[in-house]
Short mmCIF file of C-alpha atoms in Angstrom, two decimals:
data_model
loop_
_atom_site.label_atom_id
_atom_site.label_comp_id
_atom_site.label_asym_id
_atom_site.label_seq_id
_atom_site.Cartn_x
_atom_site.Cartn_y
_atom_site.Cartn_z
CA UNK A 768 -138.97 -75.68 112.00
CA UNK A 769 -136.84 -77.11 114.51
CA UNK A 770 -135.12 -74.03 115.84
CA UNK A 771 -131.85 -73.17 117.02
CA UNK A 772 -130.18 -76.94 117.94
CA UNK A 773 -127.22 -77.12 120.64
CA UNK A 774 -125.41 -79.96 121.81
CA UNK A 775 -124.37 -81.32 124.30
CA UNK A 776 -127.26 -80.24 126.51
CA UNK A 777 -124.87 -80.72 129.64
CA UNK A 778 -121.02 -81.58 129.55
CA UNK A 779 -118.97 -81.80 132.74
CA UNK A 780 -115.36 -81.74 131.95
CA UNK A 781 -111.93 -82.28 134.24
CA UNK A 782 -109.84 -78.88 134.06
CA UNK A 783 -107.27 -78.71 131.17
CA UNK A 784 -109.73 -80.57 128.66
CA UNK A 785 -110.93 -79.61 125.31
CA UNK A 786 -114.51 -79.04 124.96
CA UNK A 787 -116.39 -78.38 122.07
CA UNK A 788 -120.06 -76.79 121.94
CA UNK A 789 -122.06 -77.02 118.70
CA UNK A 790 -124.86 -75.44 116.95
CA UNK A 791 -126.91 -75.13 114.11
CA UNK A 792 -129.03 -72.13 113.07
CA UNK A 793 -132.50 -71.98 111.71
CA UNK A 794 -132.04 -73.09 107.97
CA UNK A 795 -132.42 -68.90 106.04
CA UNK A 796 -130.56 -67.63 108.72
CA UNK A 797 -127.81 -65.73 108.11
CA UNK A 798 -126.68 -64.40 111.40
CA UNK A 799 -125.24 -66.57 114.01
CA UNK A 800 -124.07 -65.65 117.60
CA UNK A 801 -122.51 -67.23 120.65
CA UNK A 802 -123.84 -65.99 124.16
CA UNK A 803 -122.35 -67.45 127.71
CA UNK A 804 -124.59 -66.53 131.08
CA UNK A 805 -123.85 -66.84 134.24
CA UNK A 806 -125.70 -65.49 137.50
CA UNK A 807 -122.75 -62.50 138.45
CA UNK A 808 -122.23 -61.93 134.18
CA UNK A 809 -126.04 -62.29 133.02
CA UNK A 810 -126.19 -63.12 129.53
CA UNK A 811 -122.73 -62.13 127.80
CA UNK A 812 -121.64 -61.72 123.53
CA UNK A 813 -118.57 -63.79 123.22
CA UNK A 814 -118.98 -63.56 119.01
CA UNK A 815 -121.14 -63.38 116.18
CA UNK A 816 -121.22 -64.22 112.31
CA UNK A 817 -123.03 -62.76 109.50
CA UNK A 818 -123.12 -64.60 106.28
CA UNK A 819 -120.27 -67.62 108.22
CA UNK A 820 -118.29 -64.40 109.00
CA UNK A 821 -116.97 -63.34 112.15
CA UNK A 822 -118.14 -59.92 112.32
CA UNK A 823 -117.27 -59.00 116.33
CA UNK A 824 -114.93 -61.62 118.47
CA UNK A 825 -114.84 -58.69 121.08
CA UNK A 826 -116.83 -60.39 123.69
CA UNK A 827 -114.07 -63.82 123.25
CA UNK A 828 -112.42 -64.07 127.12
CA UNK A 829 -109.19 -64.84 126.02
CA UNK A 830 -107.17 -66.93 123.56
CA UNK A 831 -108.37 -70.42 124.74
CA UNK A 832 -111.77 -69.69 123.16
CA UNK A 833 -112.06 -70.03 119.69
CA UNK A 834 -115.30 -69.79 117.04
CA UNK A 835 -115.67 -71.35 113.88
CA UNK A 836 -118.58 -71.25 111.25
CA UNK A 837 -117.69 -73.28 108.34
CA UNK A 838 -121.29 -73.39 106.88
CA UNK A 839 -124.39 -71.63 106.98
CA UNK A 840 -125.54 -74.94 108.91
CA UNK A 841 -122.84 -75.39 111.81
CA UNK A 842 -121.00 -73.61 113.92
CA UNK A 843 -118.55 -74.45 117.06
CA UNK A 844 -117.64 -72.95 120.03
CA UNK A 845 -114.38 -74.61 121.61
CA UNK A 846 -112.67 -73.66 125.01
CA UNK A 847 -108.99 -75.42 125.39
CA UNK A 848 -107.91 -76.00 127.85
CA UNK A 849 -110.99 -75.41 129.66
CA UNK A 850 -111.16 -74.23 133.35
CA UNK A 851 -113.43 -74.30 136.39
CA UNK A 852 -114.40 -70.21 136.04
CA UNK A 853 -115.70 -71.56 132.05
CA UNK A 854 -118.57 -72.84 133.94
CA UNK A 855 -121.62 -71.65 132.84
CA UNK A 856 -124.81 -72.01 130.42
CA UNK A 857 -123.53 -71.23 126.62
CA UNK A 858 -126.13 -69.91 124.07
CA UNK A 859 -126.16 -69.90 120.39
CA UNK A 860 -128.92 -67.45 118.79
CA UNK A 861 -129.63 -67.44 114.74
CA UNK A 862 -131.26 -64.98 113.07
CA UNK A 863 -132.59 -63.04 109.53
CA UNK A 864 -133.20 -59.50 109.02
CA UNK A 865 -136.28 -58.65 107.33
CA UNK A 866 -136.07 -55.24 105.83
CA UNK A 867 -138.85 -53.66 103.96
CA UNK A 868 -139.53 -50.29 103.07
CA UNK A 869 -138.85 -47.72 105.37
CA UNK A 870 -137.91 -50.71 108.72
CA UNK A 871 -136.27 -53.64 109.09
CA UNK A 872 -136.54 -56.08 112.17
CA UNK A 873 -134.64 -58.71 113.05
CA UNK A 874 -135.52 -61.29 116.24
CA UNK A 875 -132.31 -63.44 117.66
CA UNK A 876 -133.98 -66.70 118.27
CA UNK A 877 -131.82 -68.71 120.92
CA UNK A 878 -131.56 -72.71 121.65
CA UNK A 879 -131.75 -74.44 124.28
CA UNK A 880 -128.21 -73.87 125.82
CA UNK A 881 -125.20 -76.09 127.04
CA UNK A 882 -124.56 -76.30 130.59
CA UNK A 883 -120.81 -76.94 130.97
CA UNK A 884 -119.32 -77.66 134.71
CA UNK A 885 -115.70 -77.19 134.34
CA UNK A 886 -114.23 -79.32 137.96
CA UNK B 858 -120.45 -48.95 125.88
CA UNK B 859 -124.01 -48.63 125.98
CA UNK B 860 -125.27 -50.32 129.32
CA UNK B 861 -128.57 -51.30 130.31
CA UNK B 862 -129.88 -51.61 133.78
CA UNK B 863 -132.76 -53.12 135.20
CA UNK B 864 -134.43 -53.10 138.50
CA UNK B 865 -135.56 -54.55 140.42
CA UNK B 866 -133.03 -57.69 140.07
CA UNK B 867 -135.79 -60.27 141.94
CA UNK B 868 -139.32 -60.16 142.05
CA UNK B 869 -141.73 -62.32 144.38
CA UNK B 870 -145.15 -61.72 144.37
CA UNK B 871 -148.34 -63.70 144.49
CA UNK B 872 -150.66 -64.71 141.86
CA UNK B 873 -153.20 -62.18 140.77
CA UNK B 874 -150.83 -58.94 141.73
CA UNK B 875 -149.25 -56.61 139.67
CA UNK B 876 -145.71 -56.10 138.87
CA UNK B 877 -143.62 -53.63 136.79
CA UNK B 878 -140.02 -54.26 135.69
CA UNK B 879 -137.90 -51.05 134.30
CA UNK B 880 -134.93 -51.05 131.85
CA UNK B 881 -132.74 -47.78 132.13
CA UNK B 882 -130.23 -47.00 130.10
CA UNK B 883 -127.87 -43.32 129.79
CA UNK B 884 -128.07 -44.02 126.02
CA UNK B 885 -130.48 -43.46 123.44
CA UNK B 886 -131.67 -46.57 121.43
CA UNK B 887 -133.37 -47.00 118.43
CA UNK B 888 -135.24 -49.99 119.81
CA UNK B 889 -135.53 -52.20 122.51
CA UNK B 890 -136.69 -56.03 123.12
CA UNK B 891 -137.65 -58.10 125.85
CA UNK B 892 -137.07 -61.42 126.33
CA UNK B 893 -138.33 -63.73 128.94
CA UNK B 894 -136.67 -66.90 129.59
CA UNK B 895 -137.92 -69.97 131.62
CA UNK B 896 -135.61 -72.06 133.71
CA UNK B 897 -133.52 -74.63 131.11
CA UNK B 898 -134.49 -72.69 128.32
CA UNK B 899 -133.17 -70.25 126.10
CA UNK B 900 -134.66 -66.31 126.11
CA UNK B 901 -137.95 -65.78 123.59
CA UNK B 902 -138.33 -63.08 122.35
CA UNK B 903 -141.68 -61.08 123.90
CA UNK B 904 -142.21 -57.77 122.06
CA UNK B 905 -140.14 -55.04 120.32
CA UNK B 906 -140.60 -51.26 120.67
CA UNK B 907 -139.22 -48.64 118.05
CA UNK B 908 -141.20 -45.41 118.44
CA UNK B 909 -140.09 -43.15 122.11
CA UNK B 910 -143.39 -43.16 123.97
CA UNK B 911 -144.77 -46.15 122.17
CA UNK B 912 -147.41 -48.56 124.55
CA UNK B 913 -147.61 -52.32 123.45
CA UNK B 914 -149.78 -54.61 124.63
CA UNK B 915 -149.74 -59.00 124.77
CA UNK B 916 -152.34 -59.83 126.79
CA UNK B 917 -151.60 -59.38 130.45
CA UNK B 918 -148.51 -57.54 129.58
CA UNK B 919 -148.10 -53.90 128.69
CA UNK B 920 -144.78 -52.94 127.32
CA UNK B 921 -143.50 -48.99 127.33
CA UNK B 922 -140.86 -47.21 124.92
CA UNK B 923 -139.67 -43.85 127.25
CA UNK B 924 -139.95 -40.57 124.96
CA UNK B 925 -136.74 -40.29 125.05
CA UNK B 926 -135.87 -43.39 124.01
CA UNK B 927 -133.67 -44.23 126.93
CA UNK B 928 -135.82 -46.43 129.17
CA UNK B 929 -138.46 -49.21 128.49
CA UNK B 930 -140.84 -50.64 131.56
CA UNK B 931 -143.17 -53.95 131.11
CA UNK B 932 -146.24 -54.27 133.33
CA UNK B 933 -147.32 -57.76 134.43
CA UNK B 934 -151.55 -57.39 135.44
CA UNK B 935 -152.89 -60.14 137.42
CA UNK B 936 -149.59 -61.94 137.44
CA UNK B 937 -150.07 -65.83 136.82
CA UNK B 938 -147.78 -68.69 137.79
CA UNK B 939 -146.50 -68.91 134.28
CA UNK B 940 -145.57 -65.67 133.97
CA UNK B 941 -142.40 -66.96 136.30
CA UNK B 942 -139.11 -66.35 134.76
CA UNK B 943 -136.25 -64.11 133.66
CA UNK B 944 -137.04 -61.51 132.11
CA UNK B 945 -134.16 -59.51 130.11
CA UNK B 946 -134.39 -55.87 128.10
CA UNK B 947 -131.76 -55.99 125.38
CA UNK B 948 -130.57 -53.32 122.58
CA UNK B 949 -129.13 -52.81 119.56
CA UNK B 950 -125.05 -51.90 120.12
CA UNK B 951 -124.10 -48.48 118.53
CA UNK B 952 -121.51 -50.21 115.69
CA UNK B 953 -123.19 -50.87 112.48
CA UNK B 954 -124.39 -54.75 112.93
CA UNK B 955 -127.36 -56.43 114.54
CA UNK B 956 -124.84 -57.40 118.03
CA UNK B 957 -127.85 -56.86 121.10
CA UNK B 958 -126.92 -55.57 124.15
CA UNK B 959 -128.73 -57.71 127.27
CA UNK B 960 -129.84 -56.03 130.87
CA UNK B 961 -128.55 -57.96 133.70
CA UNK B 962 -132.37 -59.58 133.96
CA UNK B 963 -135.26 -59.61 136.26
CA UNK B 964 -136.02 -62.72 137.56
CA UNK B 965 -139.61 -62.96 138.52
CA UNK B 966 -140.80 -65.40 140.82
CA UNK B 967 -145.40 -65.75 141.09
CA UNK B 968 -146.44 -67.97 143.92
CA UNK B 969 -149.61 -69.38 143.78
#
């Protein structure tokens, strides 16, 4: 399997632009969430789906972030208009709960990240 | 909220000591993870404890569920160069979903 994929890897944008961060899960997994981590915040929840849902937006910053899942395959992440204090590495983590009798586990499996430098 | 704390933040040792990281929390979980995660990379997944008191082990690293369910520690033997990273203790929230709660990290540092 190929894992979690992200893209960009980097992206250095100009204050007040639009940027866009994509993802797609691990094909059979129906749980998708958005992290952003930065060395005063550690790793932070902005959202997650379940089943192309958004379950919990709580972790969102404010209205210029939005999240969008419009298949089990892809999902966006898009900050407008971006600014410098965005900076930071943004995660997206897939995973599938496996419940059998009596437990149930479930492992987030994360990609590689995008590093976005907001100047 | 259910927060998670670990200590120390930074760890530098040298190759061949031994090193413990704790994960305190005021809150009882049901389970805890740790993750380590390597510089440019995104956090793996190490172990997961469920039982209070439970002891895992992965080689060179021994991973501890408190009895009460409250803390978790992981012990590093004979630290190697490769066991250099970030290592985060994270938790399931206490809403119904599968949202994790993340430790602020220890980042571990093993000179040769």
């Amino acid at each position: 399997d190929a894992g979690v994929i992200q893209s960009p890897r980097h992206e250095v944008t100009e204050m007040g632009q639009e940027v866009t961060l994509r993802c797609k899960p691990i094909s059979g997994h129906n749980s998708l969430f958005w992290y952003r981590q930065t060395m005063m915040r550690g790793l932070e929840l902005l959202i997650y789906f379940n089943n192309n849902v958004p379950i919990d937006d709580s972790g969102m910053p404010e209205d210029r972030f939005s999240a969008k899942m419009p298949n089990a395959s892809f999902s966006t992440l898009k900050i407008q208009p971006s600014e410098p204090r965005d900076s930071a590495v943004y995660f997206c983590a897939s995973s599938r709960r496996i419940s059998r009798a009596g437990w149930s586990k479930e492992t987030q499996y994360f990609g590689p990240g995008t590093r976005l430098l907001v100047l | 909220t259910q927060l998670l704390e670990q200590s120390p933040q930074f760890l530098s040792i040298q190759e061949g000591e031994n090193l413990t990281v704790y994960c305190n929390s005021s809150s009882v979980f049901s389970s805890l993870q740790w993750y380590r995660q390597e510089p440019g990379e995104g956090p793996v997944l190490l172990v997961t404890v469920v039982t209070g008191g439970e002891v895992k082990k992965l080689k060179r690293l021994t991973f501890q569920f408190g009895d009460a369910r409250k803390d978790s520690s992981l012990h590093i033997t004979a630290a190697q160069p490769g066991d250099t990273g970030l290592y985060l203790c994270a938790g399931p929230g206490v809403a119904a979903g599968n949202k994790l709660t993340f430790g602020g990290g220890t980042r571990v540092l093993v000179k040769p």
